[in-house]
Short mmCIF file of C-alpha atoms in Angstrom, two decimals:
data_model
loop_
_atom_site.label_atom_id
_atom_site.label_comp_id
_atom_site.label_asym_id
_atom_site.label_seq_id
_atom_site.Cartn_x
_atom_site.Cartn_y
_atom_site.Cartn_z
CA MET A 56 31.62 -8.94 -15.73
CA ASN A 57 29.18 -6.33 -14.39
CA THR A 58 31.03 -3.10 -13.59
CA VAL A 59 29.28 -0.93 -10.98
CA LEU A 60 30.42 2.69 -10.73
CA ILE A 61 29.50 4.27 -7.37
CA LEU A 62 29.47 8.06 -7.56
CA GLY A 63 29.80 9.60 -4.12
CA GLY A 64 31.22 6.27 -3.12
CA TYR A 65 33.35 7.62 -0.26
CA GLY A 66 30.35 8.61 1.84
CA ALA A 67 28.63 6.41 4.41
CA VAL A 68 26.01 5.02 2.00
CA GLY A 69 28.43 4.49 -0.88
CA ARG A 70 30.89 2.60 1.29
CA GLU A 71 28.15 0.32 2.61
CA ALA A 72 26.95 -0.42 -0.91
CA ALA A 73 30.48 -1.11 -2.09
CA ALA A 74 31.15 -3.47 0.80
CA ALA A 75 27.97 -5.39 -0.03
CA LEU A 76 28.81 -5.64 -3.74
CA VAL A 77 32.44 -6.70 -3.35
CA GLY A 78 32.88 -10.42 -3.71
CA ARG A 79 29.71 -11.02 -5.69
CA PRO A 80 30.54 -13.27 -8.63
CA GLY A 81 31.01 -11.34 -11.84
CA THR A 82 30.90 -7.90 -10.17
CA ASN A 83 33.60 -5.25 -10.48
CA VAL A 84 33.13 -2.30 -8.09
CA VAL A 85 34.58 1.13 -8.89
CA VAL A 86 34.34 3.69 -6.09
CA ALA A 87 34.45 7.26 -7.36
CA GLY A 88 34.40 10.76 -5.93
CA ARG A 89 36.19 14.10 -5.95
CA ASN A 90 38.39 13.43 -2.91
CA PRO A 91 39.44 9.76 -2.80
CA GLY A 92 42.30 10.46 -0.40
CA LYS A 93 40.01 11.55 2.44
CA THR A 94 39.00 8.02 3.44
CA ALA A 95 40.61 4.61 3.55
CA PRO A 96 40.19 2.51 0.40
CA ILE A 97 37.56 -0.21 0.43
CA PRO A 98 39.19 -3.65 0.03
CA GLY A 99 38.34 -5.33 -3.24
CA THR A 100 37.32 -2.14 -5.06
CA THR A 101 38.98 0.12 -7.60
CA THR A 102 39.33 3.75 -6.52
CA VAL A 103 39.16 6.62 -9.02
CA ARG A 104 38.84 10.37 -8.82
CA VAL A 105 35.74 11.64 -10.63
CA ASP A 106 34.10 15.04 -10.55
CA ALA A 107 30.55 14.27 -11.67
CA ALA A 108 29.94 17.99 -12.19
CA ASP A 109 32.55 17.95 -15.01
CA PRO A 110 30.92 16.47 -18.16
CA ALA A 111 34.25 15.34 -19.62
CA ASP A 112 35.32 13.72 -16.35
CA LEU A 113 31.96 11.98 -16.05
CA SER A 114 32.12 10.75 -19.65
CA ARG A 115 35.49 9.11 -19.02
CA ALA A 116 34.22 7.50 -15.82
CA LEU A 117 31.22 5.99 -17.63
CA ASP A 118 33.43 4.17 -20.14
CA GLY A 119 33.05 0.47 -19.37
CA ALA A 120 30.36 0.95 -16.69
CA ASP A 121 27.26 -1.25 -16.77
CA THR A 122 25.52 0.26 -13.74
CA VAL A 123 25.86 3.59 -11.91
CA LEU A 124 24.88 3.99 -8.27
CA MET A 125 24.39 7.67 -7.42
CA CYS A 126 25.10 8.39 -3.75
CA ALA A 127 25.60 12.14 -4.11
CA GLU A 128 23.49 15.09 -5.15
CA THR A 129 25.58 16.55 -7.96
CA ASP A 130 23.60 17.24 -11.15
CA ASN A 131 21.74 13.95 -10.73
CA VAL A 132 19.45 14.45 -13.71
CA ARG A 133 22.35 15.30 -16.02
CA VAL A 134 24.31 12.27 -14.77
CA ALA A 135 21.29 10.01 -15.24
CA ARG A 136 20.73 11.37 -18.76
CA ALA A 137 24.34 10.57 -19.64
CA CYS A 138 23.79 7.01 -18.39
CA VAL A 139 20.53 6.64 -20.31
CA GLU A 140 22.13 7.74 -23.58
CA ARG A 141 24.68 4.92 -23.19
CA GLY A 142 22.13 2.33 -22.07
CA ILE A 143 23.70 2.18 -18.60
CA GLY A 144 21.54 1.18 -15.65
CA TYR A 145 21.13 3.91 -13.01
CA VAL A 146 20.20 3.62 -9.32
CA ASP A 147 19.64 6.72 -7.17
CA VAL A 148 19.35 6.93 -3.38
CA THR A 149 18.25 10.57 -3.31
CA ALA A 150 15.37 11.55 -1.02
CA SER A 151 14.80 14.88 -2.79
CA HIS A 152 11.36 15.09 -4.38
CA PRO A 153 12.41 17.76 -6.96
CA LEU A 154 15.32 15.57 -8.08
CA LEU A 155 13.10 12.50 -8.32
CA THR A 156 10.61 14.47 -10.40
CA GLY A 157 13.40 15.43 -12.80
CA LEU A 158 14.66 11.87 -12.99
CA GLN A 159 11.15 10.57 -13.68
CA ARG A 160 11.02 12.75 -16.80
CA LEU A 161 13.77 10.57 -18.30
CA ASP A 162 11.37 7.63 -18.51
CA GLY A 163 10.77 7.92 -22.26
CA ALA A 164 14.45 8.24 -23.11
CA ALA A 165 15.31 5.32 -20.82
CA ARG A 166 12.77 3.07 -22.55
CA GLU A 167 14.11 4.13 -25.94
CA HIS A 168 17.70 3.24 -24.98
CA GLY A 169 16.83 0.12 -22.98
CA ALA A 170 18.12 1.54 -19.70
CA THR A 171 16.57 1.05 -16.25
CA LEU A 172 16.44 3.99 -13.85
CA ALA A 173 15.65 2.74 -10.33
CA LEU A 174 14.44 5.54 -8.05
CA SER A 175 13.54 5.78 -4.35
CA VAL A 176 16.20 3.26 -3.39
CA GLY A 177 17.15 3.60 0.27
CA LEU A 178 15.50 3.64 3.65
CA ILE A 179 13.24 6.69 3.20
CA PRO A 180 12.27 6.56 0.39
CA GLY A 181 12.85 2.91 -0.42
CA VAL A 182 12.07 0.50 2.39
CA THR A 183 9.11 2.72 3.28
CA ASN A 184 7.84 2.47 -0.31
CA LEU A 185 7.92 -1.32 -0.20
CA LEU A 186 6.23 -1.44 3.21
CA ALA A 187 3.61 0.96 1.83
CA ARG A 188 2.90 -1.24 -1.18
CA PHE A 189 2.60 -4.31 1.04
CA CYS A 190 0.15 -2.56 3.39
CA ALA A 191 -1.87 -1.04 0.55
CA GLU A 192 -2.24 -4.42 -1.15
CA HIS A 193 -3.65 -5.93 2.05
CA SER A 194 -6.00 -3.14 3.09
CA ALA A 195 -9.11 -1.52 1.65
CA ALA A 196 -8.13 1.87 3.11
CA ASP A 197 -7.28 4.71 0.73
CA GLY A 198 -4.51 6.43 2.70
CA LEU A 199 -1.12 5.73 4.26
CA PHE A 200 0.60 6.96 7.40
CA ILE A 201 4.38 6.51 7.40
CA GLY A 202 6.61 6.99 10.42
CA ALA A 203 10.40 7.27 10.41
CA LEU A 204 12.36 7.03 13.66
CA LEU A 205 16.03 7.82 13.14
CA GLY A 206 18.96 7.41 15.47
CA SER A 207 20.24 10.77 16.69
CA GLY A 208 23.56 9.17 17.59
CA GLU A 209 24.48 8.21 14.02
CA ALA A 210 27.02 10.47 12.33
CA HIS A 211 25.76 12.18 9.17
CA GLY A 212 27.54 14.16 6.51
CA PRO A 213 27.05 17.88 5.86
CA ALA A 214 24.80 17.26 2.84
CA ALA A 215 22.39 15.12 4.87
CA LEU A 216 22.33 17.71 7.64
CA ALA A 217 21.67 20.54 5.17
CA TRP A 218 18.80 18.59 3.61
CA THR A 219 17.26 18.02 7.04
CA LEU A 220 17.54 21.69 7.97
CA ASP A 221 15.91 22.66 4.67
CA GLY A 222 12.96 20.40 5.44
CA LEU A 223 12.19 21.86 8.86
CA GLY A 224 9.20 24.14 8.89
CA ARG A 225 7.97 23.21 5.40
CA LEU A 226 5.08 20.95 6.44
CA ASP A 227 2.64 21.03 9.35
CA GLY A 228 1.03 18.24 11.33
CA SER A 229 1.90 15.48 13.79
CA TRP A 230 0.40 12.13 14.76
CA THR A 231 1.33 8.98 16.65
CA MET A 232 2.81 5.81 15.19
CA ARG A 233 3.59 2.46 16.82
CA PHE A 234 7.20 1.46 16.25
CA PRO A 235 8.73 -1.94 17.04
CA GLU A 236 10.37 -2.42 20.44
CA PRO A 237 12.16 -0.86 22.18
CA TYR A 238 10.60 2.34 20.81
CA GLY A 239 6.85 1.80 21.15
CA GLU A 240 4.32 4.54 20.41
CA ARG A 241 5.86 7.85 19.42
CA THR A 242 4.73 11.20 18.05
CA VAL A 243 6.03 11.95 14.57
CA HIS A 244 6.16 15.35 12.90
CA ARG A 245 5.41 15.67 9.23
CA PHE A 246 8.55 16.03 7.14
CA PRO A 247 8.97 16.43 3.34
CA PHE A 248 10.28 12.94 2.57
CA SER A 249 9.60 12.18 -1.08
CA ASP A 250 7.66 8.95 -0.55
CA GLN A 251 4.48 10.79 0.49
CA TYR A 252 4.46 12.63 -2.85
CA THR A 253 5.16 9.66 -5.14
CA LEU A 254 3.23 6.83 -3.48
CA PRO A 255 -0.30 8.09 -4.21
CA ALA A 256 0.49 7.90 -7.94
CA THR A 257 2.42 4.62 -7.97
CA LEU A 258 -0.01 2.81 -5.65
CA GLY A 259 -3.24 4.49 -6.74
CA LEU A 260 -4.00 5.89 -3.27
CA GLY A 261 -5.77 9.03 -2.15
CA ALA A 262 -3.02 10.29 0.14
CA ALA A 263 0.16 9.47 2.04
CA ARG A 264 1.81 11.32 4.93
CA THR A 265 5.32 10.77 6.30
CA GLY A 266 6.38 11.88 9.77
CA LEU A 267 9.79 12.03 11.47
CA CYS A 268 10.93 11.52 15.02
CA LEU A 269 14.28 10.78 16.66
CA ASP A 270 15.14 8.00 19.06
CA SER A 271 15.65 10.66 21.74
CA ARG A 272 12.30 12.01 22.92
CA LEU A 273 14.03 15.22 24.01
CA LEU A 274 15.50 15.82 20.56
CA THR A 275 12.15 15.02 18.96
CA ARG A 276 10.55 17.78 21.02
CA LEU A 277 13.34 20.11 19.94
CA LEU A 278 12.73 19.02 16.35
CA SER A 279 9.13 20.18 16.59
CA VAL A 280 10.32 23.57 17.85
CA ALA A 281 12.94 23.77 15.10
CA GLY A 282 10.15 23.23 12.59
CA ARG A 283 8.59 26.57 13.40
CA PRO A 284 9.16 28.95 10.47
CA ALA A 285 11.20 31.54 12.41
CA VAL A 286 13.48 28.92 13.94
CA ALA A 287 13.80 27.02 10.66
CA ARG A 288 14.93 30.21 8.92
CA LEU A 289 17.55 30.74 11.65
CA LEU A 290 18.85 27.18 11.22
CA ARG A 291 19.26 27.71 7.50
CA ARG A 292 21.61 30.68 7.92
CA PRO A 293 25.13 29.95 6.59
CA ARG A 294 26.87 30.71 9.88
CA VAL A 295 24.54 28.41 11.82
CA ARG A 296 25.04 25.66 9.25
CA ARG A 297 28.81 25.92 9.63
CA LEU A 298 28.67 25.69 13.43
CA LEU A 299 25.89 23.14 13.87
CA PRO A 300 27.72 19.97 12.68
CA ALA A 301 30.51 20.50 15.23
CA ALA A 302 27.98 21.21 17.97
CA LEU A 303 25.99 18.09 17.19
CA GLY A 304 29.17 16.02 16.98
CA ALA A 305 30.25 17.14 20.44
CA VAL A 306 26.98 16.09 22.09
CA ARG A 307 25.88 12.51 21.42
CA VAL A 308 22.28 11.84 22.47
CA GLY A 309 20.74 8.53 21.45
CA ASP A 310 22.31 5.80 19.35
CA ASP A 311 22.35 4.56 15.77
CA GLY A 312 19.12 2.55 15.81
CA PHE A 313 16.32 3.27 13.34
CA ALA A 314 12.81 2.06 12.62
CA VAL A 315 10.29 2.77 9.87
CA THR A 316 6.64 1.77 10.06
CA VAL A 317 3.69 2.09 7.71
CA ARG A 318 -0.02 1.93 8.52
CA CYS A 319 -2.86 1.56 6.02
CA GLY A 320 -6.18 1.09 7.74
CA GLU A 321 -5.73 -1.80 10.18
CA VAL A 322 -2.65 -3.16 8.41
CA GLN A 323 0.79 -2.20 9.70
CA ALA A 324 4.34 -3.27 8.79
CA SER A 325 7.76 -2.22 10.03
CA PHE A 326 11.49 -2.52 9.39
CA SER A 327 14.19 -1.70 11.93
CA GLY A 328 17.84 -2.14 12.79
CA ARG A 329 21.03 -0.18 13.28
CA ARG A 330 22.64 2.46 11.08
CA GLN A 331 20.30 3.84 8.46
CA SER A 332 23.24 4.44 6.10
CA ARG A 333 23.94 0.70 6.17
CA ALA A 334 20.29 -0.08 5.41
CA THR A 335 20.32 2.31 2.45
CA GLY A 336 23.61 0.99 1.07
CA ARG A 337 22.60 -2.65 1.45
CA MET A 338 19.23 -2.03 -0.19
CA ALA A 339 20.89 -0.34 -3.16
CA ALA A 340 23.35 -3.22 -3.53
CA LEU A 341 20.55 -5.79 -3.41
CA LEU A 342 18.59 -3.96 -6.11
CA ILE A 343 21.67 -3.63 -8.32
CA GLY A 344 21.93 -7.40 -8.32
CA ARG A 345 18.43 -7.58 -9.82
CA LEU A 346 18.74 -4.65 -12.21
CA PRO A 347 19.55 -6.64 -15.40
CA GLY A 348 16.17 -8.38 -15.21
CA LEU A 349 14.10 -5.25 -14.55
CA PRO A 350 12.13 -3.32 -17.21
CA ALA A 351 13.56 -0.30 -19.00
CA GLY A 352 12.31 3.12 -18.00
CA ALA A 353 12.29 5.24 -14.85
CA HIS A 354 10.56 3.44 -11.98
CA HIS A 355 10.29 3.80 -8.22
CA VAL A 356 11.39 0.73 -6.29
CA GLU A 357 7.83 -0.34 -5.36
CA GLN A 358 7.12 -0.66 -9.10
CA LEU A 359 10.08 -2.98 -9.66
CA VAL A 360 10.18 -5.71 -7.01
CA ASP A 361 7.85 -7.78 -4.85
CA PRO A 362 7.91 -6.10 -1.41
CA ALA A 363 7.65 -9.20 0.79
CA ALA A 364 10.34 -11.18 -1.04
CA PHE A 365 12.73 -8.26 -1.40
CA LEU A 366 12.41 -7.04 2.20
CA THR A 367 12.79 -10.57 3.56
CA GLU A 368 16.08 -10.94 1.68
CA LEU A 369 17.25 -7.51 2.88
CA ALA A 370 16.30 -8.27 6.48
CA ALA A 371 18.45 -11.40 6.42
CA ASP A 372 21.43 -9.03 6.35
CA GLY A 373 20.90 -8.19 10.03
CA PHE A 374 17.67 -6.18 10.18
CA ASP A 375 14.21 -6.82 11.68
CA LEU A 376 11.15 -7.07 9.46
CA ASP A 377 7.55 -7.42 10.60
CA LEU A 378 4.88 -7.75 7.92
CA GLY A 379 2.09 -8.73 10.25
CA ASP A 380 1.62 -12.04 12.04
CA GLY A 381 5.24 -13.11 12.51
CA ARG A 382 4.73 -16.73 11.41
CA CYS A 383 7.67 -16.84 9.00
CA PRO A 384 10.84 -16.41 11.13
CA HIS A 385 14.02 -15.72 9.19
CA ARG A 386 17.09 -15.10 11.34
CA ARG A 387 16.20 -11.89 13.16
CA THR A 388 13.23 -11.41 10.85
CA ARG A 389 9.52 -11.69 11.50
CA SER A 390 8.10 -11.72 8.01
CA ALA A 391 4.53 -12.76 7.26
CA CYS A 392 4.03 -14.63 4.01
CA ARG A 393 1.71 -12.93 1.54
CA SER A 394 -0.88 -15.71 1.89
CA SER A 395 -1.12 -15.22 5.65
CA ALA A 396 -0.86 -11.42 5.77
CA PRO A 397 -3.74 -9.50 7.41
CA ARG A 398 -6.47 -8.30 5.11
#
């Protein structure tokens, strides 16, 4: 029996991952968090209260766990170190570059204890990393352009909103990317997603840039204004942060669709669908199923799995994948086989 402990399991991503893992043969899913009574229990899972910030509480929760999925940002490096010391596999969906840098430093200890730390597991970073590897392997170009189009109608938690506000105004630059229909060509604004920092090292490239836009063109224009340093500082004030979630919840513009696309020279690939939290949770669940066969150490997802095979399997769960020529239909998927991909 493989016991998977999901920390932060009551959030949108954790619930999606739990739902995907439940029912898999030989898998026991334990959903953990500080406030289990706030949401309805997930059928087929065990619910426990765990405060990951409390070392003793965390230690008790790790007893009997084979894999930990971290869906919160609560002392991630300390939690991962506790897993490594017990030889427990660890999967993290964080998009924070500083956290990923700290987790990467556990590589030596993970190898020593035979534990696998899987990093950059989600939509951005995650799916974008795999699209980037696919494009880089089929292009002679030395740089990547990554575009993320997110649905402004999808509900997000306060932590995700705070992270977004922190990122506004930190990077300059904008460019156009071609997204799958119905979005088409859109302007994206550079945003500090972690993939652009890690991919040059893992893929041996000169540079990578990631830009963000929203499905609503109006909100994307507002996003570019919000990125100005003076406005970004205003949005980071505590009072504004307290009021903004309610304001955004009262006005729904756009829907829950998303699309990510990567371009390397003349090669482009994309992945799209509905509800980015579902895509992140389903990707994490799919990787957890492969974790026992992956090498020990701290690795980003593009270093662990074949991008075409993994993304094709993920897309079969109700997403759209386009790796080039569209000659390998799979449900709603247009996935080009490696042998026929553009070069």
